[in-house]
Short mmCIF file of C-alpha atoms and ligand atoms in Angstrom, two decimals:
data_model
loop_
_atom_site.label_atom_id
_atom_site.label_comp_id
_atom_site.label_asym_id
_atom_site.label_seq_id
_atom_site.Cartn_x
_atom_site.Cartn_y
_atom_site.Cartn_z
CA MET A 252 5.96 -22.81 -1.20
CA GLN A 253 3.61 -22.79 -4.18
CA LYS A 254 3.39 -19.43 -5.91
CA ILE A 255 1.77 -17.56 -8.75
CA ILE A 256 3.94 -15.21 -10.79
CA ILE A 257 2.33 -11.97 -11.95
CA LEU A 258 4.25 -10.37 -14.78
CA ASP A 259 3.78 -6.61 -14.74
CA PHE A 260 3.38 -4.82 -18.05
CA GLY A 261 2.87 -1.45 -16.36
CA SER A 262 -0.82 -1.45 -15.44
CA GLN A 263 -2.15 0.67 -12.58
CA THR A 264 -3.93 -2.40 -11.22
CA THR A 265 -1.09 -4.94 -11.15
CA GLN A 266 -0.67 -4.68 -7.39
CA LEU A 267 -4.36 -5.26 -7.01
CA ILE A 268 -4.04 -8.59 -8.85
CA GLY A 269 -1.39 -9.54 -6.31
CA ARG A 270 -3.58 -8.66 -3.38
CA ARG A 271 -6.51 -10.61 -4.78
CA VAL A 272 -4.35 -13.70 -5.23
CA ARG A 273 -3.04 -13.36 -1.68
CA GLU A 274 -6.63 -13.08 -0.45
CA LEU A 275 -7.05 -16.55 -1.91
CA ASN A 276 -4.38 -17.68 0.57
CA THR A 277 -1.92 -18.16 -2.23
CA PHE A 278 1.55 -16.67 -2.30
CA CYS A 279 2.41 -14.60 -5.36
CA GLU A 280 5.19 -12.40 -6.63
CA ILE A 281 4.86 -9.39 -8.90
CA LEU A 282 7.80 -9.10 -11.26
CA PRO A 283 8.64 -6.82 -14.19
CA TYR A 284 7.33 -8.44 -17.41
CA ASN A 285 10.82 -9.47 -18.55
CA LYS A 286 12.02 -10.95 -15.26
CA PHE A 287 10.35 -14.35 -15.04
CA PRO A 288 12.49 -16.25 -12.52
CA GLU A 289 15.11 -18.75 -13.64
CA ASP A 290 14.23 -21.00 -10.72
CA ASP A 291 10.52 -21.64 -11.17
CA LYS A 292 10.04 -25.02 -9.51
CA ASP A 293 7.45 -23.65 -7.06
CA VAL A 294 5.53 -21.66 -9.68
CA ILE A 295 2.06 -23.07 -10.33
CA GLY A 296 0.71 -20.45 -12.74
CA VAL A 297 1.34 -17.14 -14.46
CA ILE A 298 -0.79 -14.01 -14.76
CA LEU A 299 0.05 -11.37 -17.37
CA SER A 300 -1.11 -7.91 -16.29
CA GLY A 301 -2.62 -5.03 -18.24
CA SER A 302 -0.61 -2.17 -19.67
CA PRO A 303 -1.07 1.37 -20.98
CA LEU A 304 0.62 0.23 -24.22
CA SER A 305 -0.71 -1.36 -27.41
CA VAL A 306 0.77 -4.70 -28.40
CA TYR A 307 1.29 -3.58 -32.02
CA GLN A 308 3.32 -0.47 -31.07
CA ASN A 309 7.04 -0.53 -31.81
CA ASP A 310 7.93 -0.01 -28.18
CA ALA A 311 5.38 -2.51 -26.80
CA PHE A 312 6.55 -4.94 -24.11
CA HIS A 313 6.98 -8.49 -25.43
CA ILE A 314 8.07 -11.74 -23.84
CA ASP A 315 8.89 -15.21 -25.02
CA LEU A 316 5.53 -16.86 -24.34
CA ASP A 317 6.82 -20.21 -25.59
CA ARG A 318 8.88 -20.39 -22.42
CA LEU A 319 5.67 -20.53 -20.40
CA ARG A 320 3.17 -22.19 -22.72
CA GLY A 321 2.65 -25.88 -22.13
CA ARG A 322 4.44 -25.74 -18.76
CA LEU A 323 2.13 -23.54 -16.71
CA PRO A 324 -1.47 -22.35 -16.90
CA ILE A 325 -1.54 -18.73 -18.10
CA LEU A 326 -4.11 -16.00 -17.54
CA GLY A 327 -3.75 -12.82 -19.56
CA ILE A 328 -5.65 -9.76 -18.35
CA CYS A 329 -6.42 -6.98 -20.85
CA TYR A 330 -2.99 -6.29 -22.45
CA GLY A 331 -1.96 -9.77 -21.29
CA ALA A 332 -4.86 -11.29 -23.23
CA GLN A 333 -4.02 -9.15 -26.26
CA LEU A 334 -0.38 -10.17 -26.08
CA ILE A 335 -1.25 -13.87 -26.17
CA SER A 336 -3.60 -13.28 -29.07
CA TYR A 337 -1.06 -11.20 -30.99
CA ASN A 338 1.62 -13.87 -30.54
CA TYR A 339 -0.45 -16.89 -31.50
CA GLY A 340 -2.16 -15.92 -34.74
CA GLY A 341 -4.89 -13.59 -33.45
CA LYS A 342 -5.41 -9.92 -34.19
CA VAL A 343 -5.52 -6.85 -31.98
CA GLU A 344 -6.81 -3.54 -33.28
CA SER A 345 -7.65 -0.13 -31.95
CA ALA A 346 -11.24 -0.16 -30.73
CA GLY A 347 -11.75 3.34 -32.11
CA THR A 348 -13.14 4.61 -28.85
CA ARG A 349 -11.82 3.64 -25.48
CA GLU A 350 -14.16 1.31 -23.65
CA TYR A 351 -14.19 2.22 -20.03
CA GLY A 352 -16.49 1.21 -17.22
CA ARG A 353 -19.12 -1.35 -16.32
CA GLN A 354 -20.38 -3.90 -18.85
CA GLN A 355 -22.51 -6.99 -18.51
CA LEU A 356 -21.51 -10.35 -19.88
CA GLN A 357 -24.18 -11.35 -22.41
CA TYR A 358 -22.74 -14.75 -23.20
CA ILE A 359 -20.77 -17.09 -20.99
CA ASP A 360 -19.40 -20.51 -21.93
CA HIS A 361 -19.97 -22.40 -18.71
CA ALA A 362 -17.78 -25.23 -19.94
CA CYS A 363 -14.81 -22.89 -19.62
CA PRO A 364 -13.33 -23.61 -16.17
CA LEU A 365 -12.50 -19.94 -15.67
CA PHE A 366 -16.22 -19.10 -15.52
CA LYS A 367 -17.36 -21.94 -13.31
CA GLY A 368 -20.17 -20.71 -11.06
CA PHE A 369 -20.65 -17.41 -12.91
CA ASP A 370 -24.08 -15.76 -12.95
CA GLU A 371 -25.72 -14.83 -16.21
CA HIS A 372 -25.14 -11.13 -17.06
CA SER A 373 -22.36 -10.85 -14.54
CA GLN A 374 -20.95 -7.32 -14.34
CA VAL A 375 -17.36 -6.75 -15.45
CA TRP A 376 -15.09 -3.71 -15.65
CA MET A 377 -13.51 -2.75 -18.97
CA SER A 378 -10.70 -0.28 -19.55
CA HIS A 379 -9.13 -0.65 -22.96
CA GLY A 380 -8.43 1.16 -26.19
CA ASP A 381 -7.64 -2.00 -28.19
CA SER A 382 -9.79 -5.02 -28.94
CA ILE A 383 -9.02 -8.60 -29.86
CA THR A 384 -10.67 -8.81 -33.27
CA LYS A 385 -9.39 -12.31 -34.03
CA LEU A 386 -8.75 -14.97 -31.40
CA PRO A 387 -5.45 -16.82 -31.25
CA GLU A 388 -5.31 -20.19 -32.98
CA GLY A 389 -7.12 -22.94 -31.14
CA ALA A 390 -8.96 -20.46 -28.89
CA GLN A 391 -12.68 -20.39 -28.14
CA ILE A 392 -14.80 -17.50 -26.95
CA ALA A 393 -15.44 -17.84 -23.21
CA ALA A 394 -17.52 -14.70 -22.71
CA SER A 395 -18.88 -11.72 -24.66
CA THR A 396 -20.51 -8.42 -23.83
CA GLU A 397 -22.88 -6.47 -26.04
CA THR A 398 -20.00 -4.52 -27.55
CA VAL A 399 -17.00 -6.81 -27.08
CA ALA A 400 -17.32 -10.21 -28.74
CA ASN A 401 -14.02 -11.57 -27.41
CA ALA A 402 -14.40 -10.37 -23.84
CA ALA A 403 -12.75 -13.61 -22.69
CA TYR A 404 -11.28 -16.63 -24.45
CA TYR A 405 -9.53 -19.86 -23.65
CA ILE A 406 -7.21 -22.32 -25.32
CA PRO A 407 -8.04 -25.72 -23.80
CA GLU A 408 -4.65 -27.39 -23.60
CA GLU A 409 -3.17 -29.56 -20.86
CA LYS A 410 -1.83 -26.33 -19.31
CA PRO A 411 -4.65 -24.08 -20.48
CA ILE A 412 -4.41 -20.45 -21.52
CA PHE A 413 -7.05 -17.84 -20.71
CA GLY A 414 -7.50 -14.23 -21.67
CA THR A 415 -9.93 -11.65 -20.34
CA GLN A 416 -10.39 -8.24 -21.89
CA PHE A 417 -11.92 -7.05 -18.63
CA HIS A 418 -10.20 -6.66 -15.26
CA PRO A 419 -11.17 -9.38 -12.74
CA GLU A 420 -8.99 -7.76 -10.05
CA VAL A 421 -11.04 -4.58 -9.69
CA PHE A 422 -13.95 -4.22 -7.33
CA HIS A 423 -16.44 -3.39 -10.10
CA THR A 424 -16.00 -6.82 -11.69
CA LEU A 425 -18.46 -8.35 -9.30
CA GLN A 426 -17.39 -11.96 -9.72
CA GLY A 427 -13.72 -11.16 -10.25
CA THR A 428 -12.66 -12.98 -7.11
CA LEU A 429 -14.53 -16.08 -8.25
CA LEU A 430 -12.76 -15.92 -11.61
CA LEU A 431 -9.37 -15.59 -9.95
CA LYS A 432 -10.22 -18.40 -7.56
CA ASN A 433 -11.17 -20.62 -10.48
CA PHE A 434 -7.79 -19.88 -12.03
CA VAL A 435 -5.58 -20.01 -8.96
CA VAL A 436 -7.23 -22.87 -7.06
CA ASP A 437 -8.99 -25.07 -9.60
CA ILE A 438 -6.80 -24.58 -12.65
CA CYS A 439 -3.36 -23.97 -11.10
CA GLY A 440 -3.98 -26.25 -8.11
CA SER A 441 -3.16 -23.89 -5.25
CA ARG A 442 -3.40 -25.59 -1.87
CA GLN A 443 -4.25 -22.19 -0.33
CA GLU A 444 -1.63 -22.49 2.37
CA TRP A 445 -0.69 -18.82 2.70
CA CYS A 446 -2.28 -17.38 5.84
CA ALA A 447 -1.31 -15.16 8.76
CA GLU A 448 -0.97 -17.99 11.30
CA LYS A 449 1.32 -20.02 9.05
CA PHE A 450 3.29 -16.91 8.21
CA VAL A 451 3.87 -16.20 11.90
CA GLU A 452 4.86 -19.78 12.62
CA SER A 453 7.33 -20.08 9.75
CA THR A 454 8.74 -16.54 10.15
CA VAL A 455 9.39 -16.95 13.87
CA GLN A 456 11.21 -20.19 13.12
CA ALA A 457 13.20 -18.61 10.28
CA LEU A 458 14.12 -15.58 12.42
CA ARG A 459 15.45 -17.84 15.17
CA GLU A 460 17.64 -19.64 12.66
CA GLN A 461 18.75 -16.43 10.96
CA ILE A 462 19.60 -14.50 14.10
CA GLY A 463 20.74 -17.16 16.55
CA LYS A 464 22.05 -15.50 19.70
CA ASP A 465 22.76 -12.12 18.04
CA ARG A 466 21.29 -8.82 19.11
CA VAL A 467 18.95 -6.83 16.88
CA ILE A 468 18.08 -3.14 16.76
CA LEU A 469 14.77 -1.89 15.40
CA GLY A 470 13.56 1.67 14.86
CA LEU A 471 9.93 1.98 15.94
CA SER A 472 7.67 4.67 14.53
CA GLY A 473 4.37 3.95 16.23
CA GLY A 474 3.03 2.71 12.87
CA VAL A 475 1.71 -0.75 12.19
CA ASP A 476 4.62 -2.05 10.08
CA SER A 477 7.46 -1.50 12.51
CA SER A 478 5.25 -2.53 15.42
CA VAL A 479 4.42 -5.88 13.80
CA VAL A 480 8.11 -6.47 13.08
CA ALA A 481 8.88 -5.75 16.72
CA VAL A 482 6.33 -8.24 18.01
CA LEU A 483 7.39 -10.92 15.52
CA LEU A 484 11.03 -10.50 16.50
CA HIS A 485 10.19 -10.42 20.17
CA ARG A 486 8.36 -13.70 19.80
CA ALA A 487 11.36 -15.18 18.02
CA ILE A 488 14.28 -13.85 20.06
CA GLY A 489 12.82 -12.11 23.14
CA ASP A 490 15.14 -9.62 24.78
CA GLN A 491 17.84 -9.95 22.15
CA LEU A 492 15.73 -7.25 20.44
CA THR A 493 16.15 -3.60 21.43
CA CYS A 494 13.78 -1.05 19.93
CA ILE A 495 14.44 2.68 19.58
CA PHE A 496 11.56 5.13 19.36
CA VAL A 497 12.60 8.71 18.55
CA ASP A 498 10.29 11.57 19.49
CA HIS A 499 11.03 14.45 17.11
CA GLY A 500 8.47 16.60 18.84
CA MET A 501 6.00 16.57 15.95
CA LEU A 502 3.95 13.52 16.81
CA ARG A 503 0.23 13.67 17.53
CA LYS A 504 -1.09 14.76 20.93
CA ASN A 505 0.09 12.32 23.65
CA GLU A 506 1.27 9.91 20.99
CA PHE A 507 4.78 9.34 22.32
CA ASN A 508 3.57 8.32 25.78
CA ASP A 509 0.60 6.32 24.52
CA VAL A 510 2.70 4.35 22.08
CA MET A 511 5.49 3.77 24.61
CA ARG A 512 2.89 2.36 26.98
CA ASP A 513 1.53 0.09 24.26
CA TYR A 514 4.98 -1.20 23.42
CA GLN A 515 5.87 -1.84 27.02
CA GLY A 516 2.54 -3.63 27.45
CA LEU A 517 3.62 -5.93 24.65
CA GLY A 518 6.76 -6.78 26.60
CA LEU A 519 9.14 -5.00 24.22
CA LYS A 520 12.40 -3.47 25.37
CA VAL A 521 12.10 0.08 24.04
CA ILE A 522 14.42 3.04 24.40
CA GLY A 523 12.35 6.21 24.05
CA VAL A 524 14.41 9.22 23.01
CA ASP A 525 13.01 12.73 23.41
CA ALA A 526 14.99 14.63 20.79
CA SER A 527 12.42 17.36 20.23
CA ASP A 528 14.76 20.19 21.26
CA LYS A 529 17.28 19.22 18.62
CA PHE A 530 14.72 18.84 15.84
CA LEU A 531 12.86 22.04 16.64
CA SER A 532 15.97 24.16 16.96
CA ASP A 533 17.31 22.81 13.64
CA LEU A 534 13.94 23.52 12.00
CA ALA A 535 13.55 27.03 13.36
CA GLY A 536 12.58 29.51 10.66
CA ILE A 537 12.49 26.85 7.89
CA LYS A 538 9.43 27.10 5.64
CA ASP A 539 10.37 25.12 2.57
CA PRO A 540 8.81 21.63 2.69
CA GLU A 541 11.77 19.86 1.09
CA GLN A 542 14.23 21.52 3.43
CA LYS A 543 12.09 20.52 6.41
CA ARG A 544 12.11 16.92 5.21
CA LYS A 545 15.88 16.94 4.69
CA ILE A 546 16.59 18.33 8.16
CA ILE A 547 14.24 15.86 9.81
CA GLY A 548 15.75 12.95 7.86
CA ARG A 549 19.29 13.99 8.76
CA ASP A 550 18.50 14.59 12.44
CA PHE A 551 16.65 11.31 12.64
CA VAL A 552 19.65 9.37 11.39
CA GLU A 553 21.93 11.23 13.82
CA VAL A 554 19.73 10.60 16.85
CA PHE A 555 19.02 6.99 15.91
CA ASN A 556 22.68 6.25 15.28
CA ALA A 557 23.79 7.77 18.55
CA GLU A 558 21.42 5.39 20.37
CA ALA A 559 22.19 2.40 18.17
CA LYS A 560 25.92 2.79 18.73
CA LYS A 561 25.38 2.29 22.44
CA ILE A 562 24.25 -1.25 21.69
CA THR A 563 27.75 -2.27 20.84
CA ASP A 564 27.19 -5.95 20.19
CA ALA A 565 24.24 -5.56 17.81
CA LYS A 566 24.57 -7.52 14.57
CA TRP A 567 21.26 -6.82 12.87
CA LEU A 568 19.11 -3.86 11.94
CA ALA A 569 15.45 -4.80 11.53
CA GLN A 570 13.13 -2.79 9.29
CA GLY A 571 9.42 -2.68 8.61
CA THR A 572 9.83 -2.75 4.83
CA ILE A 573 6.68 -4.15 3.22
CA TYR A 574 6.08 -5.61 -0.22
CA PRO A 575 4.72 -2.49 -1.97
CA ASP A 576 7.96 -0.68 -0.95
CA ARG A 577 9.89 -3.22 -2.97
CA ILE A 578 7.79 -3.91 -6.03
CA GLU A 579 9.61 -2.48 -8.98
CA SER A 580 6.97 -0.47 -10.77
CA LEU A 581 7.40 0.27 -14.46
CA ASN A 582 6.57 3.38 -16.36
CA ILE A 583 5.50 3.43 -19.97
CA THR A 584 9.10 3.40 -21.23
CA GLY A 585 9.67 0.10 -19.46
CA LYS A 586 12.10 1.76 -17.08
CA VAL A 587 11.85 0.91 -13.43
CA ILE A 588 10.56 4.03 -11.68
CA LYS A 589 10.63 2.63 -8.21
CA SER A 590 12.94 0.00 -6.82
CA HIS A 591 13.85 -1.26 -3.41
CA HIS A 592 15.11 1.44 -1.09
CA ASN A 593 16.84 0.74 2.20
CA VAL A 594 17.19 3.31 4.90
CA GLY A 595 20.70 4.55 4.38
CA GLY A 596 22.96 6.43 6.71
CA LEU A 597 23.77 3.92 9.40
CA PRO A 598 27.44 4.03 10.36
CA LYS A 599 29.36 1.50 8.32
CA GLU A 600 31.57 0.53 11.26
CA MET A 601 28.54 -1.02 12.92
CA HIS A 602 28.43 -3.67 10.17
CA LEU A 603 24.76 -4.33 10.68
CA GLN A 604 22.96 -6.84 8.53
CA LEU A 605 19.45 -6.08 7.38
CA CYS A 606 16.51 -8.11 8.66
CA GLU A 607 13.18 -7.45 6.93
CA PRO A 608 10.72 -10.10 8.10
CA ILE A 609 7.56 -8.62 6.53
CA LYS A 610 9.05 -7.72 3.19
CA TRP A 611 6.68 -10.06 1.37
CA LEU A 612 3.47 -8.69 2.90
CA PHE A 613 0.90 -6.23 1.64
CA LYS A 614 -0.44 -3.76 4.19
CA ASP A 615 -3.67 -5.67 4.83
CA GLU A 616 -1.61 -8.82 5.40
CA VAL A 617 0.59 -6.98 7.89
CA ARG A 618 -2.56 -6.12 9.80
CA ARG A 619 -3.74 -9.73 9.72
CA VAL A 620 -0.38 -10.89 11.02
CA GLY A 621 -0.60 -8.27 13.79
CA ARG A 622 -4.00 -9.62 14.82
CA SER A 623 -2.79 -13.17 14.77
CA LEU A 624 0.07 -12.07 17.06
CA GLY A 625 -2.57 -10.76 19.49
CA MET A 626 -1.60 -7.09 19.17
CA PRO A 627 -4.12 -4.49 20.35
CA GLU A 628 -6.54 -3.44 17.63
CA HIS A 629 -5.88 0.29 17.97
CA LEU A 630 -2.21 -0.30 17.15
CA ILE A 631 -3.10 -2.40 14.13
CA SER A 632 -5.81 -0.28 12.57
CA ARG A 633 -4.05 3.03 13.16
CA HIS A 634 -3.98 5.36 10.15
CA PRO A 635 -0.65 5.80 8.37
CA PHE A 636 1.28 8.82 9.62
CA PRO A 637 4.19 10.42 7.76
CA GLY A 638 7.72 10.10 9.17
CA PRO A 639 8.19 13.90 9.40
CA GLY A 640 4.92 14.03 11.34
CA LEU A 641 3.13 17.32 11.87
CA ALA A 642 6.05 19.16 10.25
CA VAL A 643 4.46 18.51 6.86
CA ARG A 644 1.05 19.53 8.18
CA ILE A 645 2.12 22.95 9.42
CA LEU A 646 2.38 25.16 6.35
CA GLY A 647 5.11 27.64 7.16
CA ASP A 648 7.80 27.51 9.82
CA ILE A 649 7.45 25.29 12.86
CA THR A 650 7.17 26.45 16.45
CA ARG A 651 6.10 24.68 19.63
CA GLU A 652 3.01 26.89 19.78
CA LYS A 653 1.90 25.92 16.28
CA ILE A 654 2.52 22.25 17.05
CA HIS A 655 0.36 22.59 20.13
CA ILE A 656 -2.51 24.21 18.17
CA LEU A 657 -2.37 21.53 15.51
CA GLN A 658 -2.17 18.68 18.05
CA GLU A 659 -5.29 19.96 19.79
CA ALA A 660 -7.28 20.41 16.56
CA ASP A 661 -6.12 17.06 15.21
CA ALA A 662 -7.06 15.26 18.44
CA ILE A 663 -10.60 16.68 18.29
CA TYR A 664 -10.89 15.70 14.64
CA ILE A 665 -9.71 12.12 15.11
CA GLN A 666 -11.79 11.60 18.26
CA ASN A 667 -14.92 12.72 16.40
CA LEU A 668 -14.18 10.38 13.51
CA ARG A 669 -13.92 7.54 16.00
CA GLU A 670 -17.14 8.51 17.76
CA ALA A 671 -18.97 8.72 14.43
CA GLY A 672 -17.72 5.21 13.54
CA LEU A 673 -15.86 6.60 10.52
CA TYR A 674 -12.24 6.10 11.57
CA ASP A 675 -11.88 2.57 10.21
CA GLU A 676 -13.55 3.39 6.89
CA ILE A 677 -11.00 6.12 6.25
CA TRP A 678 -7.50 5.32 5.03
CA GLN A 679 -5.94 8.36 6.62
CA ALA A 680 -7.08 11.59 8.24
CA GLY A 681 -5.35 14.56 9.77
CA ALA A 682 -5.62 18.28 10.40
CA ILE A 683 -3.40 20.84 8.69
CA LEU A 684 -2.52 24.23 10.13
CA LEU A 685 -2.38 27.00 7.51
CA SER A 686 -0.12 29.07 9.66
CA GLU A 687 0.73 31.60 6.97
CA VAL A 688 -2.93 32.44 6.32
CA ARG A 689 -5.02 34.58 8.63
CA SER A 690 -8.64 35.50 8.26
CA VAL A 691 -11.12 37.64 10.12
CA GLY A 692 -13.76 36.21 12.39
CA VAL A 693 -15.96 37.29 15.23
CA MET A 694 -16.14 35.55 18.60
CA GLY A 695 -18.59 36.95 21.13
CA ASP A 696 -18.24 40.68 20.55
CA GLU A 697 -14.63 40.49 19.55
CA ARG A 698 -13.02 40.55 16.16
CA THR A 699 -10.50 37.73 15.64
CA TYR A 700 -7.68 37.50 13.11
CA GLU A 701 -6.41 33.94 13.26
CA ASN A 702 -5.36 30.84 11.32
CA PRO A 703 -7.55 28.31 9.53
CA ILE A 704 -7.36 24.57 10.03
CA ALA A 705 -7.88 22.35 7.00
CA LEU A 706 -9.20 18.84 7.51
CA ARG A 707 -8.01 16.04 5.24
CA ALA A 708 -9.52 12.56 5.09
CA VAL A 709 -9.08 10.13 2.24
CA THR A 710 -10.17 6.69 1.24
CA SER A 711 -7.56 4.59 -0.50
CA SER A 712 -6.20 1.07 -0.72
CA ASP A 713 -2.50 1.81 -1.06
CA ALA A 714 -1.99 5.62 -0.90
CA MET A 715 -0.99 5.61 -4.59
CA THR A 716 -4.40 7.01 -5.48
CA ALA A 717 -6.96 8.39 -3.06
CA ASP A 718 -10.36 10.00 -2.99
CA TRP A 719 -11.52 12.51 -0.40
CA ALA A 720 -13.75 10.84 2.14
CA HIS A 721 -17.40 11.81 2.00
CA ILE A 722 -17.81 12.60 5.69
CA PRO A 723 -21.43 13.54 6.52
CA TYR A 724 -22.07 17.28 6.93
CA GLU A 725 -23.35 16.81 10.48
CA VAL A 726 -20.05 15.24 11.54
CA LEU A 727 -18.05 17.99 9.84
CA ALA A 728 -20.25 20.61 11.53
CA LYS A 729 -19.58 19.13 14.95
CA ILE A 730 -15.84 18.93 14.34
CA SER A 731 -15.69 22.51 13.08
CA ASN A 732 -17.64 23.84 16.06
CA GLU A 733 -15.55 21.98 18.55
CA ILE A 734 -12.22 23.02 17.04
CA ILE A 735 -13.14 26.71 16.77
CA ASN A 736 -14.58 26.79 20.27
CA LYS A 737 -11.82 24.88 21.98
CA VAL A 738 -8.59 25.57 20.12
CA LYS A 739 -7.23 29.01 20.75
CA GLY A 740 -5.69 30.51 17.62
CA VAL A 741 -8.11 28.92 15.13
CA ASN A 742 -11.20 30.75 13.84
CA ARG A 743 -12.00 28.87 10.64
CA VAL A 744 -12.18 25.22 9.51
CA CYS A 745 -12.15 24.02 5.88
CA TYR A 746 -12.57 20.53 4.43
CA ASP A 747 -10.21 19.42 1.66
CA ILE A 748 -12.14 17.95 -1.29
CA SER A 749 -9.24 17.06 -3.57
CA SER A 750 -8.43 13.59 -4.80
CA LYS A 751 -5.01 12.11 -5.54
CA PRO A 752 -3.96 12.59 -8.27
CA PRO A 753 -3.75 15.47 -8.97
CA SER A 754 -3.38 16.46 -5.30
CA THR A 755 -1.38 14.44 -2.79
CA ILE A 756 -2.56 13.16 0.57
CA GLU A 757 -0.24 15.39 2.60
CA TRP A 758 -0.21 19.13 1.94
CA GLU A 759 3.57 19.31 1.95
P1 XMP B 1050 1.35 11.69 -0.42
O1 XMP B 1050 1.31 12.98 0.33
O2 XMP B 1050 2.58 11.56 -1.28
O3 XMP B 1050 1.45 10.55 0.67
O4 XMP B 1050 0.10 11.45 -1.21
C1 XMP B 1050 1.29 9.18 0.43
C2 XMP B 1050 1.45 8.44 1.74
O5 XMP B 1050 2.80 8.57 2.21
C3 XMP B 1050 2.81 9.23 3.46
N1 XMP B 1050 3.96 10.16 3.45
C4 XMP B 1050 5.10 9.94 4.08
N2 XMP B 1050 5.51 8.92 4.89
N3 XMP B 1050 7.58 9.96 5.18
C5 XMP B 1050 6.74 8.96 5.45
O6 XMP B 1050 7.10 8.06 6.21
C6 XMP B 1050 7.28 11.02 4.39
O7 XMP B 1050 8.07 11.92 4.17
C7 XMP B 1050 5.96 10.99 3.82
N4 XMP B 1050 5.30 11.84 2.98
C8 XMP B 1050 4.07 11.29 2.77
C9 XMP B 1050 1.50 9.97 3.57
O8 XMP B 1050 1.14 10.22 4.91
C10 XMP B 1050 0.59 9.01 2.86
O9 XMP B 1050 0.22 7.92 3.70
#
């Protein structure tokens, strides 16, 4: 299959480039800057990402551009553009002040194929401390802004080279998608064959070949990733698939039963395991968040293994790993700070092979695949929910009573978001019980001394960064009223207005 390679020089927005290319129905891979594949017969073009570094620093990331030049069209974005310039006789210097934010293009060379169809004064997004003060040899200016003369350039060769100082991948570059389409489709010649329907067709076929008559085990979580894997596998191998869904007792209100019903409605063979007694007794009295996580992780593996072992002839373990879990992200030292992690802990004697059918998909693509498989919308558009569940949303030790309070408050919160039409705009929302804090209130004629509930809702595209969602006051007022009136044990509701970073999405 045709693909674009995106070489990552450590920019925050590299993944976004990947998603934009995929939105153009073109397969792409994001690789560390120094790992261009040996086998590149399917590669139709290369994109060089941005970076927090300066090309003239001693520890800057460099590559052998001659290996690519003349063989593939190249697009350098920000640092990528500077790198090309630096290597081919241009000059890159500190801009003195960082240029950050919206700019308008004042000049566009419409003969440059990268800018085909661009409007005059198109808005672009800049974020750079260095500028290209001299273009590489043979290059022409393709676009300028009021302050940046070399905002974009091109070297018109048979396999042309382009550089943009601005970031076409970000939302604030209003014609960024057009620019990327010009590159990927017109210049690189993508046939735009990557789409959910084709993915389903080819993956089902590949799974049949891979698995044959073997049996497969899959751990379901109720989330979209593992659910999509289940339905894909079910379509490929039917009842050779057995799913295991563990209830640790800290799911949302009614979630275990609702999700079991959904799964059964989809025709899946699911073993539901109520292990809440085990989890809650092992967690009794534990307040430290990391300890909670460790206990839950350990118990989960134990419970899952005990069930999995009963399926004695299983040969495969399927997982809902998705592409962002596997992209090796770099930090400024060039060291990989995140690499592929498999769920460990399965008994070795089971000799299970790993099957990860959606490992190439971004989250939005997983959802598209789910829709194309005909899965119910509420299962597909469900907010992410952490593995340890409400355990990391109860600050303090965990008891059944606290879980009950939080489930009730959370259910009111989520229902109101749905009724207000806000649920789908929000990446993730949930209530948090501050069980170690008590405050005074008055209900009727009685003094109360009870716990607060904090509400968290964020907008995000990948959970790496997030902003608090600007829920209208009227909706918050209704939620607060309803929670305090209906949930015994809660006399105060607060709204969390912290972004990530520096806060995280979960409180623990
Ligand atoms: P944070 O709190 O780190 O969360 O901003 C980022 C995303 O990850 C989810 N999350 C988890 N998911 N096990 C999971 O499966 C966990 O231990 C866990 N902790 C956080 C969180 O809900 C958010 O979507």
